[in-house]
Coordinates of C-alpha atoms in Angstrom, one line a residue:
M1073 CA 0.0 0.0 0.0
T1074 CA 1.2 3.5 -0.7
S1075 CA 0.7 6.0 2.1
A1076 CA -1.4 9.1 1.6
P1077 CA 0.5 12.3 0.8
A1078 CA 1.2 14.5 3.8
R1079 CA -1.2 17.4 4.3
H1080 CA 0.2 20.8 4.9
S1081 CA -1.3 24.3 5.3
R1082 CA -0.4 27.4 3.4
I1083 CA -1.4 31.1 3.7
A1084 CA -3.6 31.7 0.7
G1085 CA -4.6 35.3 1.5
T1086 CA -4.1 38.1 4.0
G1087 CA -6.2 41.0 5.1
S1088 CA -6.3 43.8 7.7
Y1089 CA -8.5 46.6 9.0
L1090 CA -7.9 49.7 11.1
P1091 CA -10.9 51.8 12.4
P1092 CA -11.1 55.2 10.7
R1093 CA -10.5 57.3 13.9
R1094 CA -6.8 58.0 13.9
L1095 CA -5.1 59.7 16.9
S1096 CA -1.6 61.0 16.3
N1097 CA 0.7 61.4 19.3
A1098 CA -0.1 65.1 19.2
D1099 CA -3.8 64.3 19.4
L1100 CA -3.3 62.0 22.3
V1101 CA -1.0 64.5 24.1
R1102 CA -3.7 67.2 23.9
Q1103 CA -6.3 64.7 25.2
L1104 CA -4.1 63.7 28.1
A1105 CA -3.1 67.3 28.9
A1106 CA -6.8 68.2 29.4
Q1107 CA -6.8 65.6 32.2
G1108 CA -3.5 66.9 33.7
I1109 CA -1.4 64.1 32.3
E1110 CA 1.9 65.3 30.8
T1111 CA 3.7 63.5 28.0
S1112 CA 5.0 64.4 24.5
D1113 CA 5.4 63.2 21.0
E1114 CA 9.2 63.0 21.5
W1115 CA 8.8 60.9 24.7
I1116 CA 6.4 58.4 23.1
V1117 CA 8.5 58.0 19.9
E1118 CA 11.8 57.7 21.7
R1119 CA 10.6 54.9 24.0
T1120 CA 8.2 53.1 21.7
G1121 CA 8.5 54.1 18.1
I1122 CA 4.8 54.8 18.0
R1123 CA 3.5 57.8 16.1
A1124 CA -0.2 57.1 15.9
R1125 CA -2.9 54.6 16.8
H1126 CA -6.5 54.0 15.7
F1127 CA -9.5 53.8 18.2
V1128 CA -13.0 52.5 17.5
D1129 CA -16.1 54.6 17.9
A1130 CA -18.8 53.8 20.4
G1131 CA -20.8 50.7 19.4
V1132 CA -18.0 49.2 17.3
N1133 CA -16.7 45.8 18.6
A1134 CA -13.9 43.4 17.9
S1135 CA -16.1 41.3 15.7
D1136 CA -16.8 44.3 13.4
L1137 CA -13.1 44.8 12.9
A1138 CA -12.5 41.1 12.5
V1139 CA -15.2 40.8 9.7
Q1140 CA -13.6 43.6 7.7
A1141 CA -10.1 42.0 7.9
A1142 CA -11.6 38.6 7.1
R1143 CA -13.4 39.9 4.0
H1144 CA -10.1 41.4 2.7
A1145 CA -8.3 38.1 3.4
L1146 CA -11.0 36.0 1.7
E1147 CA -10.9 38.3 -1.4
A1148 CA -7.1 38.0 -1.5
A1149 CA -7.3 34.2 -1.3
G1150 CA -10.1 34.0 -4.0
C1151 CA -12.2 32.2 -1.4
R1152 CA -15.8 32.5 -0.5
A1153 CA -16.9 32.7 3.2
E1154 CA -19.0 29.6 2.7
D1155 CA -15.8 27.7 1.7
V1156 CA -14.4 28.2 5.1
D1157 CA -14.7 25.2 7.5
L1158 CA -12.9 26.7 10.5
I1159 CA -12.9 30.1 12.1
I1160 CA -10.5 31.0 15.0
V1161 CA -10.4 34.5 16.5
A1162 CA -7.5 35.5 18.7
T1163 CA -8.7 38.3 21.0
S1164 CA -8.4 39.6 24.6
T1165 CA -11.3 42.1 24.1
P1166 CA -14.2 39.9 23.0
D1167 CA -17.7 41.4 22.2
M1168 CA -19.3 39.4 25.0
V1169 CA -18.4 37.1 27.9
F1170 CA -19.9 34.5 25.7
P1171 CA -20.6 33.3 23.0
S1172 CA -17.2 33.5 21.3
T1173 CA -16.3 36.5 19.1
A1174 CA -15.7 33.8 16.4
A1175 CA -19.3 32.8 16.6
I1176 CA -20.4 36.4 16.1
V1177 CA -18.0 36.7 13.1
Q1178 CA -19.4 33.6 11.6
R1179 CA -22.9 35.0 11.8
K1180 CA -21.9 38.4 10.3
L1181 CA -20.2 36.5 7.4
G1182 CA -23.4 34.8 6.8
V1183 CA -22.2 31.2 7.2
H1184 CA -22.9 28.4 9.6
G1185 CA -22.0 24.8 10.5
C1186 CA -18.2 24.9 10.8
P1187 CA -16.4 24.9 14.1
V1188 CA -15.6 28.3 15.6
F1189 CA -13.8 29.4 18.7
D1190 CA -11.7 32.1 20.3
V1191 CA -8.1 31.8 21.5
Q1192 CA -7.0 34.0 24.4
A1193 CA -3.2 34.3 24.6
V1194 CA -3.1 38.1 24.6
C1195 CA -0.4 39.5 22.2
S1196 CA 0.7 35.9 21.3
G1197 CA -2.9 35.0 20.4
F1198 CA -2.4 35.1 16.6
V1199 CA 0.6 32.8 16.7
Y1200 CA -1.3 30.4 19.0
A1201 CA -4.4 30.5 16.7
L1202 CA -2.3 29.9 13.6
T1203 CA -0.6 27.0 15.2
V1204 CA -3.9 25.4 16.2
A1205 CA -5.4 26.0 12.7
D1206 CA -2.3 24.4 11.1
A1207 CA -2.6 21.3 13.3
M1208 CA -6.3 20.9 12.4
I1209 CA -5.6 21.2 8.7
R1210 CA -2.7 18.7 9.0
T1211 CA -5.0 16.1 10.7
G1212 CA -7.8 16.6 8.1
S1213 CA -10.2 18.3 10.6
A1214 CA -10.3 21.4 8.3
S1215 CA -9.3 22.4 4.8
A1216 CA -9.8 26.2 4.7
A1217 CA -9.4 28.1 8.0
L1218 CA -10.0 31.8 8.7
V1219 CA -7.5 32.9 11.4
I1220 CA -8.1 36.4 12.8
G1221 CA -6.6 38.6 15.4
A1222 CA -8.9 41.4 16.5
E1223 CA -8.7 43.9 19.4
V1224 CA -10.4 46.9 20.9
F1225 CA -7.8 47.7 23.6
S1226 CA -8.9 51.3 23.8
R1227 CA -11.8 50.1 26.0
I1228 CA -9.4 48.7 28.7
L1229 CA -6.9 51.5 28.9
D1230 CA -6.3 53.8 31.9
F1231 CA -5.9 57.2 30.4
K1232 CA -4.4 58.4 33.7
D1233 CA -1.4 56.1 33.2
R1234 CA 0.8 57.6 30.5
G1235 CA 3.1 54.5 30.7
T1236 CA 0.4 52.3 29.1
C1237 CA -2.3 54.4 27.4
V1238 CA 0.1 55.7 24.8
L1239 CA 1.0 52.2 23.7
F1240 CA -2.1 50.5 22.5
G1241 CA -4.6 50.8 19.6
D1242 CA -7.5 48.9 18.0
G1243 CA -7.4 46.9 14.8
A1244 CA -7.7 43.5 13.1
G1245 CA -5.7 41.2 10.8
A1246 CA -6.6 37.9 9.2
V1247 CA -5.3 35.1 7.0
V1248 CA -6.9 32.3 5.1
L1249 CA -5.1 29.1 5.6
R1250 CA -5.7 26.3 3.1
A1251 CA -4.7 22.7 2.8
G1252 CA -1.9 21.9 0.3
D1253 CA 0.6 19.3 -0.7
R1254 CA 3.7 21.3 0.2
P1255 CA 4.5 23.1 3.5
G1256 CA 3.6 26.7 4.0
I1257 CA 3.6 26.6 7.8
V1258 CA 7.0 24.9 8.2
A1259 CA 7.3 24.8 12.0
T1260 CA 5.8 26.2 15.1
D1261 CA 6.9 26.8 18.7
L1262 CA 4.6 27.8 21.6
H1263 CA 5.3 28.5 25.3
A1264 CA 3.9 30.1 28.5
D1265 CA 5.0 30.7 32.0
G1266 CA 2.2 31.5 34.4
R1267 CA 4.7 32.7 37.1
H1268 CA 4.7 36.0 35.3
V1269 CA 0.9 36.6 35.2
D1270 CA 1.1 39.8 37.2
I1271 CA 3.5 41.8 34.9
L1272 CA 0.9 42.3 32.2
C1273 CA -2.8 41.8 33.0
V1274 CA -6.3 43.2 33.4
P1275 CA -7.0 42.0 36.9
G1276 CA -10.8 42.3 36.9
T1277 CA -13.8 40.1 36.4
V1278 CA -17.6 40.2 36.3
S1279 CA -19.7 38.8 39.1
G1280 CA -23.3 39.5 40.0
G1281 CA -23.6 42.1 37.3
Q1282 CA -20.7 44.2 38.6
V1283 CA -17.0 44.5 37.9
L1284 CA -14.8 43.0 40.6
G1285 CA -11.2 44.1 40.8
D1286 CA -9.5 46.4 38.3
P1287 CA -10.9 46.3 34.8
L1288 CA -8.0 48.3 33.2
L1289 CA -4.7 47.2 31.8
R1290 CA -1.7 47.1 34.1
M1291 CA 1.9 46.5 33.0
D1292 CA 5.4 46.4 34.5
G1293 CA 7.1 47.7 31.4
Q1294 CA 10.7 46.9 32.4
A1295 CA 9.8 43.3 33.4
V1296 CA 8.0 42.8 30.1
F1297 CA 10.9 44.2 28.1
K1298 CA 13.5 42.1 29.8
L1299 CA 11.5 38.9 29.5
A1300 CA 10.3 39.5 26.0
V1301 CA 13.7 39.9 24.3
G1302 CA 15.1 36.7 25.8
V1303 CA 12.2 34.4 25.1
L1304 CA 11.8 35.7 21.5
E1305 CA 15.4 34.9 20.7
D1306 CA 15.1 31.4 22.2
S1307 CA 11.8 30.7 20.4
A1308 CA 13.2 31.9 17.1
R1309 CA 16.2 29.5 17.4
T1310 CA 13.9 26.7 18.4
V1311 CA 11.5 27.0 15.5
L1312 CA 14.4 27.3 13.1
G1313 CA 16.0 24.2 14.6
K1314 CA 12.7 22.3 14.1
A1315 CA 12.7 23.3 10.4
G1316 CA 16.4 22.5 9.9
R1317 CA 17.2 26.1 9.0
D1318 CA 19.2 29.1 10.2
T1319 CA 18.6 32.8 10.4
A1320 CA 20.3 33.4 7.1
Q1321 CA 17.4 31.7 5.5
V1322 CA 14.8 34.1 7.0
D1323 CA 13.8 36.8 4.5
W1324 CA 11.5 38.7 6.9
L1325 CA 11.1 38.9 10.6
I1326 CA 7.6 40.0 11.8
P1327 CA 7.5 40.2 15.5
H1328 CA 4.6 41.4 17.6
Q1329 CA 4.4 45.1 17.0
A1330 CA 4.6 46.3 20.7
N1331 CA 7.7 48.4 21.0
I1332 CA 10.4 49.2 18.5
R1333 CA 13.2 48.7 21.0
I1334 CA 12.0 45.1 21.7
M1335 CA 11.7 44.4 18.0
Q1336 CA 15.1 45.8 17.2
A1337 CA 16.8 44.1 20.1
T1338 CA 15.4 40.7 18.9
A1339 CA 16.6 41.3 15.4
R1340 CA 20.1 42.2 16.6
K1341 CA 20.3 39.0 18.8
L1342 CA 19.3 37.0 15.7
K1343 CA 21.9 38.9 13.6
L1344 CA 19.2 39.9 11.2
P1345 CA 19.7 43.3 9.4
A1346 CA 17.3 46.0 10.2
E1347 CA 16.0 46.1 6.6
R1348 CA 14.6 42.5 7.1
L1349 CA 12.5 43.6 10.0
V1350 CA 8.8 44.5 9.2
V1351 CA 7.8 47.5 11.3
T1352 CA 4.3 48.9 11.4
V1353 CA 4.0 49.8 15.1
D1354 CA 4.6 53.4 14.2
A1355 CA 1.3 53.6 12.4
H1356 CA -1.0 51.7 14.7
G1357 CA 0.6 51.1 18.1
N1358 CA 0.3 47.8 19.9
T1359 CA -2.8 46.1 18.7
S1360 CA -2.2 42.9 20.7
A1361 CA -3.3 39.8 18.8
A1362 CA -4.0 41.9 15.7
S1363 CA -0.5 43.3 15.3
I1364 CA 1.2 40.3 13.6
P1365 CA -1.4 39.8 10.9
L1366 CA -1.7 43.5 10.4
A1367 CA 2.0 43.8 9.7
L1368 CA 2.0 40.7 7.6
D1369 CA -0.8 42.1 5.4
V1370 CA 1.0 45.4 4.9
A1371 CA 4.2 43.6 3.8
V1372 CA 2.4 41.3 1.5
R1373 CA 0.4 44.0 -0.2
D1374 CA 3.3 46.4 -0.6
G1375 CA 5.3 43.7 -2.4
R1376 CA 8.0 43.1 0.2
I1377 CA 6.9 39.5 0.9
R1378 CA 6.8 37.5 -2.3
P1379 CA 6.4 33.8 -3.3
G1380 CA 9.5 32.0 -2.3
H1381 CA 10.2 34.1 0.8
T1382 CA 10.5 32.7 4.3
V1383 CA 8.9 34.7 7.1
L1384 CA 9.4 34.3 10.9
L1385 CA 6.3 35.4 12.9
Q1386 CA 6.8 36.0 16.6
G1387 CA 4.4 36.8 19.4
V1388 CA 4.9 37.6 23.1
G1389 CA 2.3 38.8 25.6
G1390 CA 0.5 38.5 28.9
G1391 CA 0.3 35.1 30.6
F1392 CA 3.3 35.2 30.1
T1393 CA 3.0 33.7 26.6
W1394 CA 5.2 33.6 23.6
G1395 CA 5.8 31.6 20.4
S1396 CA 7.0 31.6 16.8
V1397 CA 5.7 30.3 13.4
L1398 CA 8.0 29.9 10.4
V1399 CA 6.2 30.3 7.1
D1400 CA 7.1 29.7 3.5
F1401 CA 5.3 31.8 0.9

């Protein structure tokens, strides 16, 4: 008997969406000054590389952003929504406690029947979700997956804390992952360490119709920076080892778009030149689970990422979670 050919998954299309309301650093500085909070464009750019972010308007939820990004990815893949047999949404800012944002996206896309669920790994969420979708395609549980990262972090920011409120924005990014006979997702690597839960969290919950605890984002920036750079380097080397490759074979590095200093430090440790680092954090800030697919879509659409290129995607976030996915285009 001849064995069946191995199943693989490939990225067939990418898409992204940013809400129309754009706040430059100058806009945010004026808004904060009205509340007695002092900061400046220079302070924000020097420490983060961020120059602007996008915020949703009242009544706009993560699913709304997700649907827009999904439609762009479906169009790029030449795929209809009804062809999708798996939807995974990575988000830390869901529309509701339940059902999943993925279920709401499914309804808004006008399809039904396929499995849908959310993944909650904060800023690593897209890497986690992509890994799960790849595994389901490899085992034959799905053939065309819609993997989305979507966030409305503006709703959980403390605008009295200049150390965090200047960092984050809202947005969504998506990919269509399809089954194929040659690898697209070459290797994956996921990790978490719950000992570091407290350094990046929103320590609140809902009980009896009221919010218990603190419902706003809290972060120990120095602790996050120190941990992030080390684990991203280790994960990059691990995923490359699984693929039998080295950094010289990486055409593009797309890390979580959180802070330009973390991104540049990771590239230096991997001895990757700055011109192979995809940077979009300046345009949209830290969009958590949306940031990697947002940056990926930008680089695909402007022609930097082309067929034959190898891309290293890396996420790191609260939990503390981190991981990498190596992708051939």
